mmCIF file with all atom_site columns, C-alpha atoms in Angstrom:
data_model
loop_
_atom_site.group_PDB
_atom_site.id
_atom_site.type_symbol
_atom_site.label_atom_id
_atom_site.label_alt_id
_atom_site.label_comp_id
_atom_site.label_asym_id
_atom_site.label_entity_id
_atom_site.label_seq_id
_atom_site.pdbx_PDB_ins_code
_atom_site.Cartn_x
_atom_site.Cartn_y
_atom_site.Cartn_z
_atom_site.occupancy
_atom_site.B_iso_or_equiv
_atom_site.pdbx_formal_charge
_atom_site.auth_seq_id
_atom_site.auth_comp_id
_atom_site.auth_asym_id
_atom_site.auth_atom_id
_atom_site.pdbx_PDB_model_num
ATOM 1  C CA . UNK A 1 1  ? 0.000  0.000  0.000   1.00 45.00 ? 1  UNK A CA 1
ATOM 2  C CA . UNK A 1 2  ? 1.144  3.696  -0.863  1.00 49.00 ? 2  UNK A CA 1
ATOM 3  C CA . UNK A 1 3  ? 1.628  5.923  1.882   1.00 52.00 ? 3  UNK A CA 1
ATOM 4  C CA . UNK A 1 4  ? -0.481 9.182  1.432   1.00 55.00 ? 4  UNK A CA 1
ATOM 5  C CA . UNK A 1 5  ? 2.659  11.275 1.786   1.00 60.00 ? 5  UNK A CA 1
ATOM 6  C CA . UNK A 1 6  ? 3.995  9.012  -1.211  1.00 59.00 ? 6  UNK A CA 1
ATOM 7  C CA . UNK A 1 7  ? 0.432  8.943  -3.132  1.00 66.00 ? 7  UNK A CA 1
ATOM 8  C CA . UNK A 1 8  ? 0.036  12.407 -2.920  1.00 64.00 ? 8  UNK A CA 1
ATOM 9  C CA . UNK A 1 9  ? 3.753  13.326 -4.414  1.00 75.00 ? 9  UNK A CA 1
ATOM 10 C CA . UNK A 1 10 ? 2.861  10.789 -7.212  1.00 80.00 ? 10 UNK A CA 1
ATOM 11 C CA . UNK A 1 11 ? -0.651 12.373 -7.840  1.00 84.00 ? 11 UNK A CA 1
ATOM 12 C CA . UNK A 1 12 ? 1.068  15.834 -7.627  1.00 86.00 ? 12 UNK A CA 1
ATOM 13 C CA . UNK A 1 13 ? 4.038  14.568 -10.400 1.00 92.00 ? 13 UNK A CA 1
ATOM 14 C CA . UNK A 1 14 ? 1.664  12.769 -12.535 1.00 93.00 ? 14 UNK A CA 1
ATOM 15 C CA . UNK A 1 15 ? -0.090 16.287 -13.211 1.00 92.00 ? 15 UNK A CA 1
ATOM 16 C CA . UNK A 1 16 ? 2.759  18.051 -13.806 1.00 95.00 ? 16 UNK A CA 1
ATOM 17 C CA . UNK A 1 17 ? 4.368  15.140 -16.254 1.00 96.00 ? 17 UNK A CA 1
ATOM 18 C CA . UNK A 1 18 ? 1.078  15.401 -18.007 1.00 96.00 ? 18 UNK A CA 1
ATOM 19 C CA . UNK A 1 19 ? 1.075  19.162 -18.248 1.00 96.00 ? 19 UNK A CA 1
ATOM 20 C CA . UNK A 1 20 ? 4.744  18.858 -19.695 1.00 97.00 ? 20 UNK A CA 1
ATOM 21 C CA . UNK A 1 21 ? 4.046  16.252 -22.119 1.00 96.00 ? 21 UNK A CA 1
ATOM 22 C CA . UNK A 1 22 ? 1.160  17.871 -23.708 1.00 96.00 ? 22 UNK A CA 1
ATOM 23 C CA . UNK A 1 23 ? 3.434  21.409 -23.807 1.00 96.00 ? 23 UNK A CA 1
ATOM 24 C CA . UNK A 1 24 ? 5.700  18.943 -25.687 1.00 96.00 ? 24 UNK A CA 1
ATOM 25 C CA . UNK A 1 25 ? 3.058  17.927 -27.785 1.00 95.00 ? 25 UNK A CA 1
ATOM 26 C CA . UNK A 1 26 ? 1.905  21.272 -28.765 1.00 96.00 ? 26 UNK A CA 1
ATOM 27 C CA . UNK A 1 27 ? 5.079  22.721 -29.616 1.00 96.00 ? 27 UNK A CA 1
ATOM 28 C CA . UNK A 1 28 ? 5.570  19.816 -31.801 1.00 93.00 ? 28 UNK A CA 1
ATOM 29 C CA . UNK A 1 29 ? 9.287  18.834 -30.781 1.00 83.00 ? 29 UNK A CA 1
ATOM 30 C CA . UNK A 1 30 ? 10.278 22.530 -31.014 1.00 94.00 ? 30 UNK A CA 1
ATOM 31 C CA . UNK A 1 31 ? 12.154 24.686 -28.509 1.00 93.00 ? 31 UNK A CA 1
ATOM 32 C CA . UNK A 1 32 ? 11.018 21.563 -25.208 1.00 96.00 ? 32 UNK A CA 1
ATOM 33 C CA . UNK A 1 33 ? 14.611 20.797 -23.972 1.00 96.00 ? 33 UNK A CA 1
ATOM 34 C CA . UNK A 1 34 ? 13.447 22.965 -20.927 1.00 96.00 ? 34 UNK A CA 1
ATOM 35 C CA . UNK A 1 35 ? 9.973  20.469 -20.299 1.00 96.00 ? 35 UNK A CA 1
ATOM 36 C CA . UNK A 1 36 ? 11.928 17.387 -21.179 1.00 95.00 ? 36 UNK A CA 1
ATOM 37 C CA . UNK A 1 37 ? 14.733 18.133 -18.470 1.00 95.00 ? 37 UNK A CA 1
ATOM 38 C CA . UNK A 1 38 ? 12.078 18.837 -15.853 1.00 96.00 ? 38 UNK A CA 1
ATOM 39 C CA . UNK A 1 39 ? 9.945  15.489 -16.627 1.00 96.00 ? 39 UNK A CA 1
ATOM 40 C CA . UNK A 1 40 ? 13.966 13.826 -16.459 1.00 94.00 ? 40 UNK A CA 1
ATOM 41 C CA . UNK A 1 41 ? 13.870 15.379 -12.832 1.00 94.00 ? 41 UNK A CA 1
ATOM 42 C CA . UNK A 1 42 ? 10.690 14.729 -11.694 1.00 94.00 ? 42 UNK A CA 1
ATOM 43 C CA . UNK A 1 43 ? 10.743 11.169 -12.583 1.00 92.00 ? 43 UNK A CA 1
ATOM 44 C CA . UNK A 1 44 ? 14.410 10.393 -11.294 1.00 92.00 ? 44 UNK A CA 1
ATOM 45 C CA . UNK A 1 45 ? 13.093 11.920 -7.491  1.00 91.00 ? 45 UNK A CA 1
ATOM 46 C CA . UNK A 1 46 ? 9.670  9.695  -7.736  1.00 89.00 ? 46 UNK A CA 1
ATOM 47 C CA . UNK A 1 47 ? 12.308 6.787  -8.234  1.00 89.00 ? 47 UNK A CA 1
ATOM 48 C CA . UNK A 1 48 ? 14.979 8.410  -5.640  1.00 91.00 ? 48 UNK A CA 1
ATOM 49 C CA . UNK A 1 49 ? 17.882 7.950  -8.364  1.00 93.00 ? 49 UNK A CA 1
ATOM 50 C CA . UNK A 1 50 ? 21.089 10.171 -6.980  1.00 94.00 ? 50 UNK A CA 1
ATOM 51 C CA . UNK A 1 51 ? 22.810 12.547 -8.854  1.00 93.00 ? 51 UNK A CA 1
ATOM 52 C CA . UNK A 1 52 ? 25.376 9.707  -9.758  1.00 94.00 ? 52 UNK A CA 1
ATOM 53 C CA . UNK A 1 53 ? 23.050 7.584  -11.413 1.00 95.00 ? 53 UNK A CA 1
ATOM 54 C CA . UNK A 1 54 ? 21.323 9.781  -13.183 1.00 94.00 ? 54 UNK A CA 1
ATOM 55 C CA . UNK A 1 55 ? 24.698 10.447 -14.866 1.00 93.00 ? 55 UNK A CA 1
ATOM 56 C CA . UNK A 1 56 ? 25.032 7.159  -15.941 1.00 94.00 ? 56 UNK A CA 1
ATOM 57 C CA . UNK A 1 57 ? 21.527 6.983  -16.581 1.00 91.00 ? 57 UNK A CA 1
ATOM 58 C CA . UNK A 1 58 ? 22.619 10.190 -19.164 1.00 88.00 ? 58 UNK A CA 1
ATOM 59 C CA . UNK A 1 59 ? 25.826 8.819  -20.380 1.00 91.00 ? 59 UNK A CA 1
ATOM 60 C CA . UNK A 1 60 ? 27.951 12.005 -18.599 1.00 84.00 ? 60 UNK A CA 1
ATOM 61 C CA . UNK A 1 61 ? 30.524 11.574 -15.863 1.00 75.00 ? 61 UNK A CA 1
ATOM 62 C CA . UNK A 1 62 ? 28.965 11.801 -12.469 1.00 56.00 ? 62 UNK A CA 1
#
């Protein structure tokens, strides 16, 4: 079972994701590096990846 702490954060990112992806959607690939690194962010906290691992994850030298 999902804490509400947890199942509120998750509602919370869930909106926001969607809200991004759509923005991504309208602007039709154009000018979203800005969206795309914030969903990158939002779904590397929901899954508690460090800053390490999301280097890896990004192919950069953590």
């Amino acid at each position: 079972m999902i804490s509400t702490s947890v199942g509120f954060r998750w509602v919370h990112c869930k909106a926001r994701i969607e809200t991004l992806v759509q923005h991504c959607l309208n602007a039709q690939g154009q000018a979203v590096a800005a969206a795309e690194a914030e969903i990158d962010t939002i779904v590397a906290r929901l899954y508690g990846l460090t800053d390490a691992e999301r280097a890896i994850i990004e192919g950069r030298k953590g």
